[in-house]
Amino acid sequence: MKNILNETSEQLKASEIITDFIKGQGCTKVFGVPGKSVIPLVFSIDEKEMEFVLSRHECGAGFMAIGYALQNNTLGVAVGTSGPGGTNMVTSAAQASAFNAPVLFITGHPPLKQSGRALSQDSSVFGTNLVDVFKPVTKFSAKVESEDNLHLYLQHALEKAMSGPKGPVHLSIPSDILQKDIISSQMNYLKVEDPIISGNISKFFSMLEKAYRPALLIGKGAHGAKAYPEIQRLAEIWNIPVMTTPGGKGTFVSHHPLSLGTLGLGGAQAASDYLENGIDLLIVIGSKLSDMSTASFHEDNFPTKVIQFDVDSTFVGKSIPSETLMINGDAKKNLQHILHYTPESPKKITFKNETEIEDVLNDHPSEDNEFLSAAKCMKLLRSLLPSETITYGDDGSHTFHALRHFSVCKPGTFFFDDVFGAMGNGIGLSIGAKAASPNKIITCFTGDGCLFMHGLEISTAVCQNQPVIIYVFNNGMYDMLDKGMKTIHGKSVGVTFDTEINASELATSLGAIGHRCFTEEEIEKATLQALEEPHLPTVIELMVQKDEMPPIELRFK
């Protein structure tokens, strides 16, 4: 750590200190919903010429802060008032943790001098103790007890958010402290130095030299490390085939000769076939190896050995019962070190991919010809959207169709969480990402169930003049639940909507552009119009079949 002291001695309000701190991290937009206890901070954000983005729900603000942090490669910030404002953000904090997104959640708190009295929206130990509520889903959660320790708490929160496995942090700040004067020279900023290289690199070379049928399995952590070129180079030098986890989709291009597609839930046949024929060394980069990622594994196809790159050792060696070597630390830095010391003539693995990565479309043909096939829609959208389009997959059947049928043309252009999986998160993430990169094409794949939960955030995009494109796959139900219940129990209960949503009309009512599509021609026309729209978000509703089985059969075994 490098200690950098801010030498000025100007006296500022605590709210100004916080705003300067946020701005100093490269964050120019803050997402949230105002409330009495955070008004001084909201005013300070406005006065410092930062933008306070008003969300429609505090959870949506947290999702937007995640998308902003991931896209801007910096700190994201979400603000909510005391009591319910804070509890509304807890789900998005848990989602930030699953993405290892460095998001600072700031919640209000009644004045300290009133603690112990009966107060509305109390966040103290006498009410809803937000510090304790946030602890399980953040790396650090604390209440600022005095203006004298505000600097240290901000400093500690930043260290926790940005170092090691990155993640969310939370500060509860009483409203009277926000208005106190503080000498700004007390502020210390810490710059995290380059991560340490793992001591197991030599063992990595030894194990790879002995391998005869290895494979790379790339997870969501490779997105955070931005290790795309290093992964591709490693694969090409040794001729190692590459699979991604569901959350790792987007880290490796689909049509590379070494690509086997996605492994696990929603996975490609090519990846499954390679696994079934035996792997002696599995090199895992940036994955916890959750049940969705390991759904294709069973007792007869476990790899002989595993090398696992991860910045967090919590789950290393616990999902696959194989001899495991951990490469601890930042994946990009460790891979760069490996590539630097790779022999000039490394042993080339004998591999040629002869299996189609994307499965054929008629695996589970539907009898419903009145509505669209979600699988076919994914292939169509890939042909319509430019290769550089950045897509956020929401949690539901629609994204599992995308895992199998929506190919990745450039690394870093597809994001999906296969760990926490809050429905509706993709809507907020895509809006936050668009706020960070207004000149990039940002899309979201979501469903009608997700839209019911967080669809009103479309209004936020309207007011921000963000032409994000949101595709809503609508079949009138919670589709994964419906298919799961029917597969396991023979019937489904409580998963269909008696009155189905009209997403295009909802979008129009919120000031966005809405299209309802029953044909591929309508999808093409709506998409081309959306790509030309300079200001407003576009919601393109795809009316898809109710009985089409998504590629999630492994979840039911």
C-alpha positions as semicolon CSV with decimal commas, in nm:
position;residue;x (nm);y (nm);z (nm)
1;M;0,000;0,000;0,000
2;K;0,123;0,350;-0,080
3;N;0,022;0,629;0,157
4;I;-0,071;0,950;-0,027
5;L;-0,161;1,247;0,198
6;N;-0,390;1,520;0,078
7;E;-0,191;1,825;0,186
8;T;-0,469;2,085;0,185
9;S;-0,610;2,210;0,513
10;E;-0,939;2,351;0,389
11;Q;-1,238;2,308;0,619
12;L;-1,532;2,138;0,451
13;K;-1,861;1,982;0,546
14;A;-1,848;1,606;0,593
15;S;-2,089;1,569;0,301
16;E;-1,839;1,758;0,082
17;I;-1,554;1,538;0,202
18;I;-1,752;1,230;0,100
19;T;-1,837;1,377;-0,239
20;D;-1,476;1,473;-0,308
21;F;-1,371;1,125;-0,204
22;I;-1,617;0,963;-0,446
23;K;-1,517;1,196;-0,728
24;G;-1,152;1,118;-0,659
25;Q;-1,216;0,754;-0,746
26;G;-1,326;0,847;-1,099
27;C;-1,695;0,819;-1,018
28;T;-1,903;1,104;-1,165
29;K;-2,253;0,959;-1,119
30;V;-2,421;0,846;-0,799
31;F;-2,739;0,637;-0,807
32;G;-3,011;0,646;-0,546
33;V;-3,331;0,779;-0,393
34;P;-3,314;1,083;-0,161
35;G;-3,450;1,089;0,193
36;K;-3,436;1,319;0,492
37;S;-3,122;1,168;0,644
38;V;-2,912;1,191;0,323
39;I;-3,028;1,532;0,194
40;P;-2,696;1,704;0,284
41;L;-2,507;1,447;0,077
42;V;-2,744;1,478;-0,219
43;F;-2,704;1,857;-0,215
44;S;-2,327;1,822;-0,201
45;I;-2,324;1,585;-0,498
46;D;-2,521;1,843;-0,697
47;E;-2,300;2,134;-0,587
48;K;-1,982;1,943;-0,680
49;E;-2,115;1,907;-1,038
50;M;-2,158;1,535;-1,009
51;E;-2,484;1,377;-1,121
52;F;-2,730;1,223;-0,879
53;V;-2,922;0,967;-1,087
54;L;-3,268;0,921;-0,941
55;S;-3,371;0,557;-0,957
56;R;-3,726;0,433;-0,905
57;H;-3,629;0,195;-0,624
58;E;-3,318;0,173;-0,408
59;C;-3,250;-0,184;-0,524
60;G;-3,248;-0,058;-0,881
61;A;-3,000;0,210;-0,776
62;G;-2,772;-0,061;-0,643
63;F;-2,800;-0,260;-0,966
64;M;-2,714;0,054;-1,165
65;A;-2,411;0,119;-0,945
66;I;-2,293;-0,236;-1,021
67;G;-2,328;-0,185;-1,396
68;Y;-2,151;0,150;-1,368
69;A;-1,863;0,000;-1,168
70;L;-1,818;-0,295;-1,405
71;Q;-1,831;-0,083;-1,718
72;N;-1,633;0,214;-1,585
73;N;-1,377;-0,007;-1,406
74;T;-1,404;0,213;-1,099
75;L;-1,602;0,252;-0,778
76;G;-1,981;0,256;-0,804
77;V;-2,193;0,440;-0,548
78;A;-2,555;0,390;-0,439
79;V;-2,731;0,611;-0,183
80;G;-3,046;0,540;0,015
81;T;-3,211;0,692;0,318
82;S;-3,231;0,530;0,660
83;G;-3,458;0,237;0,743
84;P;-3,640;0,105;0,434
85;G;-3,412;0,294;0,197
86;G;-3,128;0,080;0,326
87;T;-3,312;-0,250;0,342
88;N;-3,429;-0,199;-0,017
89;M;-3,062;-0,198;-0,127
90;V;-2,957;-0,520;0,048
91;T;-3,047;-0,744;-0,248
92;S;-2,839;-0,532;-0,484
93;A;-2,550;-0,545;-0,236
94;A;-2,567;-0,924;-0,245
95;Q;-2,571;-0,908;-0,626
96;A;-2,267;-0,679;-0,619
97;S;-2,089;-0,936;-0,406
98;A;-2,165;-1,208;-0,662
99;F;-2,015;-0,989;-0,937
100;N;-1,719;-0,885;-0,717
101;A;-1,826;-0,531;-0,804
102;P;-1,668;-0,250;-0,595
103;V;-1,980;-0,059;-0,491
104;L;-2,005;0,179;-0,195
105;F;-2,354;0,168;-0,043
106;I;-2,423;0,478;0,167
107;T;-2,730;0,480;0,389
108;G;-2,864;0,757;0,605
109;H;-2,905;0,752;0,981
110;P;-3,099;0,977;1,220
111;P;-2,893;1,229;1,419
112;L;-2,669;1,065;1,677
113;K;-2,798;1,293;1,953
114;Q;-3,144;1,140;1,909
115;S;-3,031;0,779;1,943
116;G;-3,236;0,581;2,193
117;R;-3,560;0,763;2,121
118;A;-3,845;0,625;1,917
119;L;-3,765;0,745;1,565
120;S;-3,918;0,686;1,226
121;Q;-3,694;0,496;0,981
122;D;-3,438;0,438;1,256
123;S;-3,121;0,262;1,140
124;S;-2,963;0,222;1,483
125;V;-2,965;-0,075;1,721
126;F;-3,300;0,055;1,845
127;G;-3,458;0,022;1,500
128;T;-3,350;-0,153;1,182
129;N;-2,979;-0,198;1,243
130;L;-2,855;-0,143;0,889
131;V;-2,492;-0,207;0,981
132;D;-2,581;-0,562;1,083
133;V;-2,824;-0,607;0,794
134;F;-2,550;-0,530;0,538
135;K;-2,272;-0,733;0,703
136;P;-2,350;-1,073;0,542
137;V;-2,354;-0,926;0,189
138;T;-2,062;-0,681;0,202
139;K;-1,691;-0,690;0,275
140;F;-1,724;-0,408;0,529
141;S;-2,024;-0,250;0,700
142;A;-1,998;0,020;0,967
143;K;-2,161;0,329;1,113
144;V;-1,960;0,650;1,121
145;E;-1,975;0,743;1,490
146;S;-1,796;1,078;1,468
147;E;-1,681;1,331;1,213
148;D;-1,330;1,268;1,345
149;N;-1,317;0,914;1,203
150;L;-1,500;0,974;0,874
151;H;-1,173;0,982;0,677
152;L;-1,055;0,652;0,823
153;Y;-1,388;0,483;0,751
154;L;-1,388;0,604;0,390
155;Q;-1,028;0,491;0,352
156;H;-1,102;0,149;0,498
157;A;-1,413;0,107;0,284
158;L;-1,213;0,186;-0,030
159;E;-0,937;-0,059;0,061
160;K;-1,190;-0,337;0,115
161;A;-1,387;-0,259;-0,201
162;M;-1,089;-0,237;-0,436
163;S;-0,835;-0,491;-0,304
164;G;-0,823;-0,870;-0,295
165;P;-1,151;-1,005;-0,423
166;K;-1,328;-0,677;-0,498
167;G;-1,675;-0,625;-0,361
168;P;-1,938;-0,404;-0,202
169;V;-1,899;-0,206;0,119
170;H;-2,148;-0,011;0,331
171;L;-2,137;0,300;0,546
172;S;-2,424;0,424;0,761
173;I;-2,374;0,798;0,819
174;P;-2,585;1,001;1,067
175;S;-2,738;1,316;0,923
176;D;-2,582;1,545;1,186
177;I;-2,233;1,417;1,101
178;L;-2,295;1,493;0,734
179;Q;-2,330;1,858;0,828
180;K;-2,023;1,882;1,054
181;D;-1,711;2,074;0,950
182;I;-1,395;1,868;0,893
183;I;-1,039;1,969;0,808
184;S;-0,977;1,802;0,475
185;S;-0,604;1,755;0,541
186;Q;-0,697;1,455;0,756
187;M;-0,787;1,255;0,447
188;N;-0,553;0,969;0,350
189;Y;-0,583;0,792;0,016
190;L;-0,427;0,451;-0,023
191;K;-0,315;0,325;-0,360
192;V;-0,313;-0,053;-0,392
193;E;0,015;-0,178;-0,535
194;D;0,039;-0,450;-0,801
195;P;-0,074;-0,788;-0,664
196;I;0,179;-1,049;-0,561
197;I;0,256;-1,329;-0,806
198;S;0,164;-1,677;-0,683
199;G;0,444;-1,903;-0,565
200;N;0,285;-2,201;-0,744
201;I;0,370;-2,088;-1,098
202;S;0,654;-2,342;-1,135
203;K;0,413;-2,622;-1,042
204;F;0,171;-2,491;-1,307
205;F;0,433;-2,546;-1,579
206;S;0,518;-2,892;-1,446
207;M;0,154;-3,005;-1,444
208;L;0,081;-2,862;-1,788
209;E;0,392;-3,025;-1,940
210;K;0,267;-3,365;-1,821
211;A;-0,091;-3,318;-1,939
212;Y;-0,214;-3,494;-2,252
213;R;-0,581;-3,381;-2,256
214;P;-0,619;-3,051;-2,068
215;A;-0,891;-2,788;-2,090
216;L;-0,937;-2,429;-1,980
217;L;-1,258;-2,341;-1,792
218;I;-1,307;-1,965;-1,769
219;G;-1,539;-1,808;-1,513
220;K;-1,687;-1,471;-1,433
221;G;-1,374;-1,364;-1,245
222;A;-1,190;-1,330;-1,575
223;H;-1,421;-1,035;-1,653
224;G;-1,315;-0,862;-1,334
225;A;-0,946;-0,924;-1,404
226;K;-0,985;-0,815;-1,769
227;A;-0,766;-1,115;-1,851
228;Y;-0,909;-1,170;-2,201
229;P;-0,588;-1,136;-2,409
230;E;-0,383;-1,343;-2,162
231;I;-0,636;-1,627;-2,166
232;Q;-0,648;-1,634;-2,544
233;R;-0,268;-1,624;-2,567
234;L;-0,228;-1,908;-2,316
235;A;-0,480;-2,120;-2,506
236;E;-0,314;-2,056;-2,843
237;I;0,045;-2,116;-2,728
238;W;-0,038;-2,459;-2,583
239;N;-0,334;-2,536;-2,814
240;I;-0,566;-2,589;-2,517
241;P;-0,944;-2,599;-2,579
242;V;-1,148;-2,340;-2,390
243;M;-1,483;-2,371;-2,214
244;T;-1,662;-2,104;-2,013
245;T;-1,893;-2,133;-1,716
246;P;-2,240;-1,978;-1,753
247;G;-2,111;-1,669;-1,570
248;G;-1,792;-1,677;-1,774
249;K;-1,968;-1,644;-2,107
250;G;-1,828;-1,339;-2,279
251;T;-1,470;-1,397;-2,169
252;F;-1,372;-1,591;-2,483
253;V;-1,502;-1,550;-2,836
254;S;-1,740;-1,822;-2,949
255;H;-1,599;-1,889;-3,296
256;H;-1,233;-1,920;-3,202
257;P;-1,097;-2,258;-3,324
258;L;-1,023;-2,353;-2,961
259;S;-1,365;-2,259;-2,825
260;L;-1,592;-2,535;-2,696
261;G;-1,863;-2,294;-2,579
262;T;-2,029;-2,296;-2,238
263;L;-2,005;-2,587;-1,993
264;G;-2,271;-2,652;-1,732
265;L;-2,626;-2,525;-1,728
266;G;-2,720;-2,399;-2,073
267;G;-2,396;-2,544;-2,206
268;A;-2,294;-2,647;-2,556
269;Q;-2,270;-3,004;-2,678
270;A;-1,906;-2,953;-2,778
271;A;-1,804;-2,874;-2,419
272;S;-2,007;-3,165;-2,282
273;D;-1,857;-3,409;-2,535
274;Y;-1,502;-3,302;-2,454
275;L;-1,564;-3,347;-2,082
276;E;-1,721;-3,690;-2,130
277;N;-1,418;-3,812;-2,326
278;G;-1,191;-3,738;-2,032
279;I;-0,983;-3,447;-1,905
280;D;-0,661;-3,508;-1,717
281;L;-0,597;-3,142;-1,626
282;L;-0,865;-2,876;-1,586
283;I;-0,733;-2,519;-1,560
284;V;-1,001;-2,305;-1,396
285;I;-0,965;-1,927;-1,416
286;G;-1,191;-1,705;-1,206
287;S;-1,473;-1,939;-1,106
288;K;-1,607;-2,058;-0,772
289;L;-1,730;-2,367;-0,960
290;S;-2,090;-2,328;-0,845
291;D;-2,353;-2,596;-0,907
292;M;-2,453;-2,426;-1,234
293;S;-2,094;-2,444;-1,357
294;T;-2,038;-2,805;-1,248
295;A;-2,377;-2,939;-1,361
296;S;-2,207;-3,143;-1,637
297;F;-1,968;-3,318;-1,398
298;H;-2,031;-3,657;-1,244
299;E;-1,828;-3,932;-1,081
300;D;-1,708;-4,080;-1,411
301;N;-1,579;-3,761;-1,576
302;F;-1,401;-3,568;-1,299
303;P;-1,062;-3,442;-1,418
304;T;-0,757;-3,610;-1,273
305;K;-0,609;-3,279;-1,159
306;V;-0,726;-2,918;-1,132
307;I;-0,536;-2,589;-1,136
308;Q;-0,756;-2,312;-1,001
309;F;-0,674;-1,941;-1,047
310;D;-0,861;-1,735;-0,790
311;V;-0,814;-1,431;-0,574
312;D;-1,029;-1,594;-0,303
313;S;-0,949;-1,939;-0,164
314;T;-1,291;-1,997;-0,001
315;F;-1,421;-2,250;-0,255
316;V;-1,098;-2,376;-0,410
317;G;-1,081;-2,755;-0,413
318;K;-1,432;-2,797;-0,271
319;S;-1,655;-2,845;-0,577
320;I;-1,459;-3,107;-0,772
321;P;-1,298;-3,398;-0,580
322;S;-0,969;-3,382;-0,769
323;E;-0,613;-3,298;-0,670
324;T;-0,611;-2,917;-0,686
325;L;-0,335;-2,658;-0,716
326;M;-0,430;-2,299;-0,636
327;I;-0,279;-2,003;-0,819
328;N;-0,367;-1,725;-0,577
329;G;-0,398;-1,360;-0,676
330;D;-0,500;-1,149;-0,972
331;A;-0,552;-1,377;-1,271
332;K;-0,426;-1,124;-1,525
333;K;-0,098;-1,061;-1,342
334;N;-0,034;-1,431;-1,284
335;L;-0,111;-1,517;-1,645
336;Q;0,119;-1,240;-1,766
337;H;0,393;-1,389;-1,550
338;I;0,325;-1,736;-1,692
339;L;0,330;-1,609;-2,049
340;H;0,657;-1,423;-1,985
341;Y;0,827;-1,742;-1,867
342;T;0,662;-1,983;-2,109
343;P;0,926;-2,193;-2,293
344;E;0,999;-2,085;-2,649
345;S;0,878;-2,421;-2,780
346;P;0,607;-2,542;-2,541
347;K;0,445;-2,877;-2,591
348;K;0,143;-2,838;-2,819
349;I;-0,169;-3,022;-2,711
350;T;-0,325;-3,225;-2,988
351;F;-0,673;-3,082;-3,034
352;K;-0,912;-3,019;-3,318
353;N;-1,272;-2,919;-3,250
354;E;-1,508;-3,116;-3,471
355;T;-1,831;-3,054;-3,276
356;E;-2,075;-2,771;-3,341
357;I;-2,051;-2,528;-3,048
358;E;-2,410;-2,409;-3,063
359;D;-2,664;-2,689;-3,037
360;V;-2,922;-2,739;-3,309
361;L;-3,245;-2,555;-3,254
362;N;-3,484;-2,847;-3,256
363;D;-3,363;-3,022;-2,939
364;H;-3,704;-2,965;-2,782
365;P;-3,938;-2,855;-3,061
366;S;-4,247;-2,664;-2,955
367;E;-4,593;-2,744;-3,079
368;D;-4,683;-2,376;-3,061
369;N;-4,633;-2,208;-3,398
370;E;-4,828;-1,894;-3,305
371;F;-4,543;-1,757;-3,094
372;L;-4,168;-1,716;-3,138
373;S;-3,897;-1,965;-3,045
374;A;-3,668;-1,803;-2,786
375;A;-3,375;-2,009;-2,917
376;K;-3,430;-1,889;-3,274
377;C;-3,466;-1,532;-3,148
378;M;-3,120;-1,551;-2,991
379;K;-2,962;-1,654;-3,319
380;L;-3,154;-1,377;-3,497
381;L;-3,046;-1,113;-3,246
382;R;-2,685;-1,214;-3,287
383;S;-2,713;-1,153;-3,660
384;L;-2,875;-0,813;-3,605
385;L;-2,665;-0,663;-3,326
386;P;-2,316;-0,530;-3,402
387;S;-2,028;-0,744;-3,275
388;E;-1,924;-0,480;-3,020
389;T;-2,268;-0,472;-2,853
390;I;-2,245;-0,522;-2,475
391;T;-2,518;-0,746;-2,337
392;Y;-2,634;-0,805;-1,980
393;G;-2,823;-1,128;-1,931
394;D;-3,090;-1,120;-1,662
395;D;-3,171;-1,429;-1,458
396;G;-3,418;-1,657;-1,630
397;S;-3,473;-1,899;-1,916
398;H;-3,405;-1,628;-2,174
399;T;-3,038;-1,604;-2,075
400;F;-2,991;-1,980;-2,079
401;H;-3,112;-1,973;-2,437
402;A;-2,849;-1,703;-2,491
403;L;-2,576;-1,914;-2,331
404;R;-2,631;-2,178;-2,596
405;H;-2,736;-1,979;-2,901
406;F;-2,606;-1,619;-2,873
407;S;-2,243;-1,626;-2,976
408;V;-1,979;-1,386;-2,841
409;C;-1,791;-1,196;-3,111
410;K;-1,560;-0,994;-2,882
411;P;-1,446;-1,071;-2,527
412;G;-1,596;-0,853;-2,257
413;T;-1,931;-0,805;-2,431
414;F;-2,157;-1,048;-2,240
415;F;-2,224;-1,050;-1,865
416;F;-2,435;-1,286;-1,656
417;D;-2,436;-1,391;-1,292
418;D;-2,474;-1,762;-1,220
419;V;-2,427;-1,738;-0,842
420;F;-2,672;-1,501;-0,667
421;G;-2,910;-1,444;-0,956
422;A;-3,148;-1,166;-0,850
423;M;-3,427;-1,139;-1,103
424;G;-3,434;-0,799;-1,270
425;N;-3,068;-0,719;-1,201
426;G;-2,985;-0,707;-1,572
427;I;-3,221;-0,412;-1,628
428;G;-3,042;-0,195;-1,373
429;L;-2,696;-0,318;-1,472
430;S;-2,753;-0,226;-1,836
431;I;-2,877;0,124;-1,740
432;G;-2,576;0,177;-1,512
433;A;-2,341;0,053;-1,783
434;K;-2,497;0,292;-2,034
435;A;-2,447;0,577;-1,787
436;A;-2,077;0,488;-1,775
437;S;-2,039;0,439;-2,152
438;P;-2,304;0,644;-2,334
439;N;-2,143;0,592;-2,675
440;K;-2,149;0,212;-2,658
441;I;-2,439;-0,010;-2,762
442;I;-2,578;-0,161;-2,441
443;T;-2,852;-0,425;-2,442
444;C;-3,030;-0,638;-2,186
445;F;-3,197;-0,978;-2,221
446;T;-3,472;-1,002;-1,962
447;G;-3,806;-1,172;-1,910
448;D;-4,159;-1,073;-1,818
449;G;-4,105;-1,199;-1,462
450;C;-3,795;-0,985;-1,422
451;L;-3,977;-0,689;-1,574
452;F;-4,252;-0,716;-1,314
453;M;-3,987;-0,684;-1,043
454;H;-3,770;-0,397;-1,171
455;G;-3,916;-0,280;-1,502
456;L;-3,999;0,068;-1,372
457;E;-3,628;0,151;-1,392
458;I;-3,694;0,200;-1,763
459;S;-3,824;0,539;-1,650
460;T;-3,477;0,615;-1,512
461;A;-3,325;0,546;-1,853
462;V;-3,588;0,772;-2,014
463;C;-3,506;1,063;-1,784
464;Q;-3,132;1,008;-1,839
465;N;-3,173;1,008;-2,220
466;Q;-3,012;0,664;-2,240
467;P;-3,094;0,466;-2,557
468;V;-3,035;0,128;-2,395
469;I;-3,211;-0,162;-2,574
470;I;-3,408;-0,399;-2,351
471;Y;-3,534;-0,726;-2,499
472;V;-3,820;-0,876;-2,298
473;F;-3,890;-1,246;-2,359
474;N;-4,257;-1,272;-2,263
475;N;-4,444;-1,601;-2,220
476;G;-4,662;-1,507;-1,925
477;M;-4,485;-1,700;-1,650
478;Y;-4,178;-1,762;-1,440
479;D;-4,050;-1,999;-1,705
480;M;-3,764;-2,176;-1,526
481;L;-3,991;-2,253;-1,231
482;D;-4,265;-2,377;-1,460
483;K;-4,032;-2,612;-1,648
484;G;-3,860;-2,729;-1,332
485;M;-4,181;-2,814;-1,150
486;K;-4,327;-2,993;-1,449
487;T;-4,009;-3,192;-1,508
488;I;-3,966;-3,301;-1,146
489;H;-4,326;-3,309;-1,014
490;G;-4,538;-3,336;-1,328
491;K;-4,718;-3,007;-1,268
492;S;-4,652;-2,642;-1,184
493;V;-4,821;-2,421;-0,927
494;G;-4,804;-2,048;-0,869
495;V;-4,583;-1,960;-1,164
496;T;-4,815;-1,816;-1,429
497;F;-4,959;-1,465;-1,454
498;D;-5,338;-1,463;-1,492
499;T;-5,308;-1,115;-1,640
500;E;-4,995;-1,100;-1,850
501;I;-4,785;-0,787;-1,881
502;N;-4,776;-0,585;-2,201
503;A;-4,414;-0,473;-2,195
504;S;-4,438;-0,248;-2,498
505;E;-4,731;-0,055;-2,351
506;L;-4,554;-0,032;-2,014
507;A;-4,251;0,111;-2,192
508;T;-4,462;0,365;-2,380
509;S;-4,635;0,473;-2,058
510;L;-4,293;0,542;-1,906
511;G;-4,181;0,753;-2,200
512;A;-3,973;0,487;-2,376
513;I;-4,019;0,337;-2,722
514;G;-4,204;0,006;-2,717
515;H;-4,241;-0,272;-2,975
516;R;-4,437;-0,597;-2,940
517;C;-4,309;-0,861;-3,181
518;F;-4,471;-1,184;-3,296
519;T;-4,251;-1,242;-3,602
520;E;-3,882;-1,235;-3,684
521;E;-3,948;-0,957;-3,935
522;E;-4,094;-0,742;-3,657
523;I;-3,790;-0,810;-3,436
524;E;-3,555;-0,708;-3,716
525;K;-3,744;-0,386;-3,786
526;A;-3,761;-0,292;-3,416
527;T;-3,392;-0,367;-3,358
528;L;-3,274;-0,163;-3,654
529;Q;-3,486;0,131;-3,536
530;A;-3,350;0,098;-3,181
531;L;-2,991;0,102;-3,304
532;E;-3,062;0,439;-3,470
533;E;-3,243;0,593;-3,171
534;P;-3,019;0,864;-3,017
535;H;-3,199;0,944;-2,692
536;L;-3,473;0,711;-2,569
537;P;-3,452;0,354;-2,441
538;T;-3,627;0,095;-2,654
539;V;-3,815;-0,204;-2,513
540;I;-3,856;-0,483;-2,766
541;E;-4,103;-0,742;-2,644
542;L;-4,066;-1,088;-2,795
543;M;-4,380;-1,299;-2,760
544;V;-4,227;-1,643;-2,712
545;Q;-4,367;-1,992;-2,682
546;K;-4,492;-2,119;-2,347
547;D;-4,385;-2,481;-2,389
548;E;-4,034;-2,436;-2,532
549;M;-3,785;-2,609;-2,301
550;P;-3,478;-2,396;-2,222
551;P;-3,142;-2,580;-2,206
552;I;-3,155;-2,633;-1,829
553;E;-3,222;-3,006;-1,805
554;L;-2,907;-3,064;-1,598
555;R;-3,058;-2,861;-1,314
556;F;-3,329;-3,122;-1,270
557;K;-3,096;-3,424;-1,244
